[in-house]
mmCIF file of C-alpha atoms in Angstrom:
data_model
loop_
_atom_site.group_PDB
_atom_site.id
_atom_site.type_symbol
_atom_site.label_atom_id
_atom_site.label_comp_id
_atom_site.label_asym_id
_atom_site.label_seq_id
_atom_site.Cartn_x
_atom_site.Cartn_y
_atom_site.Cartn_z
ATOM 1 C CA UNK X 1082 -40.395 24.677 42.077
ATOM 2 C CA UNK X 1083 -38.667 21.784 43.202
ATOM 3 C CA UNK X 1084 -40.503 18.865 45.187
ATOM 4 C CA UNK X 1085 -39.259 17.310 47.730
ATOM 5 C CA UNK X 1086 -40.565 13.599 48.931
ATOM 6 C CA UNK X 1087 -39.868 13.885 52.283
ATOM 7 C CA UNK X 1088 -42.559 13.863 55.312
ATOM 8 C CA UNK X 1089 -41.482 15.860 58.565
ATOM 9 C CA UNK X 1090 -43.265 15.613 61.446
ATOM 10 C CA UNK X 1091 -43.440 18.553 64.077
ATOM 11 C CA UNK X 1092 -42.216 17.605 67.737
ATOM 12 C CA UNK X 1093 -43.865 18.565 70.894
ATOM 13 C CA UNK X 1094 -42.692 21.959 70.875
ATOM 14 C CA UNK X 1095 -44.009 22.946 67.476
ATOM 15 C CA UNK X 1096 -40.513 22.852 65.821
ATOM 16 C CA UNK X 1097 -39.885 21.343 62.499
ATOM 17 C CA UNK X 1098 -36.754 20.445 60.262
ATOM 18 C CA UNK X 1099 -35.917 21.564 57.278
ATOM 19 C CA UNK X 1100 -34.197 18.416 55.568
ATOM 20 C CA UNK X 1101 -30.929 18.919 54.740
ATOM 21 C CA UNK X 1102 -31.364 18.818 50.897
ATOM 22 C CA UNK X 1103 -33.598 21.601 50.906
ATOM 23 C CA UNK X 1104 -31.687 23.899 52.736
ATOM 24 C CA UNK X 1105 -28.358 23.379 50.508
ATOM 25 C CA UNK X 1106 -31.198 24.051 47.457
ATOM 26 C CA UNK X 1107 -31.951 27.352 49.147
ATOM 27 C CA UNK X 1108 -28.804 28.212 50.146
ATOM 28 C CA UNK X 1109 -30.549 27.979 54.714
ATOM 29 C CA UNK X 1110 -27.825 28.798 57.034
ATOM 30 C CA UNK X 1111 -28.091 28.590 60.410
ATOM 31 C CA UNK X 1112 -30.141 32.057 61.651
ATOM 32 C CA UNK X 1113 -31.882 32.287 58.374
ATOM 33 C CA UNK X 1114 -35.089 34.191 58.923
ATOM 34 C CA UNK X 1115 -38.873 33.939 57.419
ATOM 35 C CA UNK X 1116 -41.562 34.996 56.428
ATOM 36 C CA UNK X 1117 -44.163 32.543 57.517
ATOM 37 C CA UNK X 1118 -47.623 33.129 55.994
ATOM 38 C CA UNK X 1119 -50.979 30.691 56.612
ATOM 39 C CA UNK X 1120 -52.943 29.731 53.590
ATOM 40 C CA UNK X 1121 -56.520 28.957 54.079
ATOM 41 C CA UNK X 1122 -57.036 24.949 54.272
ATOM 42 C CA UNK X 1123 -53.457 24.133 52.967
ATOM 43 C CA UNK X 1124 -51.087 24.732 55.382
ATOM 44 C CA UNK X 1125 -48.214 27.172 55.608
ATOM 45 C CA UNK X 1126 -45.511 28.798 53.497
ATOM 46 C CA UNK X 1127 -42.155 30.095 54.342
ATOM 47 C CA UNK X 1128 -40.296 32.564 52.653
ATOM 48 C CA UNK X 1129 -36.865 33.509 53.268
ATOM 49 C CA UNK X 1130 -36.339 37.032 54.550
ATOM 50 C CA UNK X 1131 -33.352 38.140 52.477
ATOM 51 C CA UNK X 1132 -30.113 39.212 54.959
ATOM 52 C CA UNK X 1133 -29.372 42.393 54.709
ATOM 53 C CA UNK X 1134 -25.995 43.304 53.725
ATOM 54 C CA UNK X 1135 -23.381 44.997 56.450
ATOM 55 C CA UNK X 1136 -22.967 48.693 54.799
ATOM 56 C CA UNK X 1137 -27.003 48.786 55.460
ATOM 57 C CA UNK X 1138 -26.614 48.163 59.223
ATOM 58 C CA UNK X 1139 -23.873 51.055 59.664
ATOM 59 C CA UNK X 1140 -26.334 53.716 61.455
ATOM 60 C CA UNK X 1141 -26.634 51.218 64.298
ATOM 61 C CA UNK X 1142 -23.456 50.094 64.389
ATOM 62 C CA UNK X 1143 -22.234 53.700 64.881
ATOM 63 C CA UNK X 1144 -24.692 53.520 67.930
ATOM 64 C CA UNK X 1145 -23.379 49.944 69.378
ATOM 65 C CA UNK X 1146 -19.543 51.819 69.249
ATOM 66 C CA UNK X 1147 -20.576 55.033 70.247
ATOM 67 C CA UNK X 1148 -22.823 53.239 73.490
ATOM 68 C CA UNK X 1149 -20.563 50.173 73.984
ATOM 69 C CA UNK X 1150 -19.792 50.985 77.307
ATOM 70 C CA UNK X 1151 -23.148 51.577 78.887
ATOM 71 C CA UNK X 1152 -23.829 48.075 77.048
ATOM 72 C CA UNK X 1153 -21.414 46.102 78.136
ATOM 73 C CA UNK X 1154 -19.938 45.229 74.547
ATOM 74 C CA UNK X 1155 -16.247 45.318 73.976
ATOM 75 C CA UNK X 1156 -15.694 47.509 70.880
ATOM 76 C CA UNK X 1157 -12.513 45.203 69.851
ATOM 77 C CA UNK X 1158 -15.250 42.264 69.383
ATOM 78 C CA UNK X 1159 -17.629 44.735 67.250
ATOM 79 C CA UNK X 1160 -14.316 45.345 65.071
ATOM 80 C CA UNK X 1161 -13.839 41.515 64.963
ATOM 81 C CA UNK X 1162 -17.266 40.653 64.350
ATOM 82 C CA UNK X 1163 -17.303 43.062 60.888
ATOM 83 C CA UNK X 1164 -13.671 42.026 59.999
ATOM 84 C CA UNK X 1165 -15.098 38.423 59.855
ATOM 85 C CA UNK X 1166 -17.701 39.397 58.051
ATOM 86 C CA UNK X 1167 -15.801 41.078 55.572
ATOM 87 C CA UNK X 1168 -14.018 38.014 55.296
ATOM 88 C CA UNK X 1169 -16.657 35.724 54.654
ATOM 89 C CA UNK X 1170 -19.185 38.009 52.827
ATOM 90 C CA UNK X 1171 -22.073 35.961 54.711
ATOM 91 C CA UNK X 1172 -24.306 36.842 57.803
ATOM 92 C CA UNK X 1173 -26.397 39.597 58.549
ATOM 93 C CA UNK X 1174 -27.005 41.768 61.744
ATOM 94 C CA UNK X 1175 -27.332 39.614 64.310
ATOM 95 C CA UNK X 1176 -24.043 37.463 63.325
ATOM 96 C CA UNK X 1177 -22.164 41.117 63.946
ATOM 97 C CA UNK X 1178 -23.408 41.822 67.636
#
């Protein structure tokens, strides 16, 4: 494990920053989930919640087409969404929608 010497303070609304070294080491995109677990009289740890890939998102994307109208989502930008996906191999569910 790599240490960082960097001190980040949290801001009034409980946020912190990852510094921008440690998210190119980890590969942290924008939307990147975690895990975030609280250990005893140390602090916290976050670990990344691995994106799933598209082909494991297909049952519900079958739904979004199949419902698009009652939702209100074009089904020319669900076709877009996946074809730049395709393209760029990155992003999980939520980049699609």
């Amino acid at each position: 494990m790599k240490k960082f010497a960097k001190i980040i303070q949290m801001d009034i609304r409980g946020q912190i920053v990852i510094p921008k070294e440690v998210r190119q080491e980890l590969n942290i995109e924008e939307g990147t989930g975690f895990y975030m677990y609280v250990i005893e009289n140390e602090g916290i740890l976050l670990k990344i919640i691995p994106q799933k890939e598209l082909h494991e998102h297909t049952h519900i994307i079958k739904k979004i087409e199949i419902n698009a109208d009652k939702i209100n989502v074009k089904k020319e930008n669900i076709a877009e969404s996946i074809n730049k996906y395709k393209k760029n191999g990155k992003g999980n569910f939520q980049n699609i929608t």
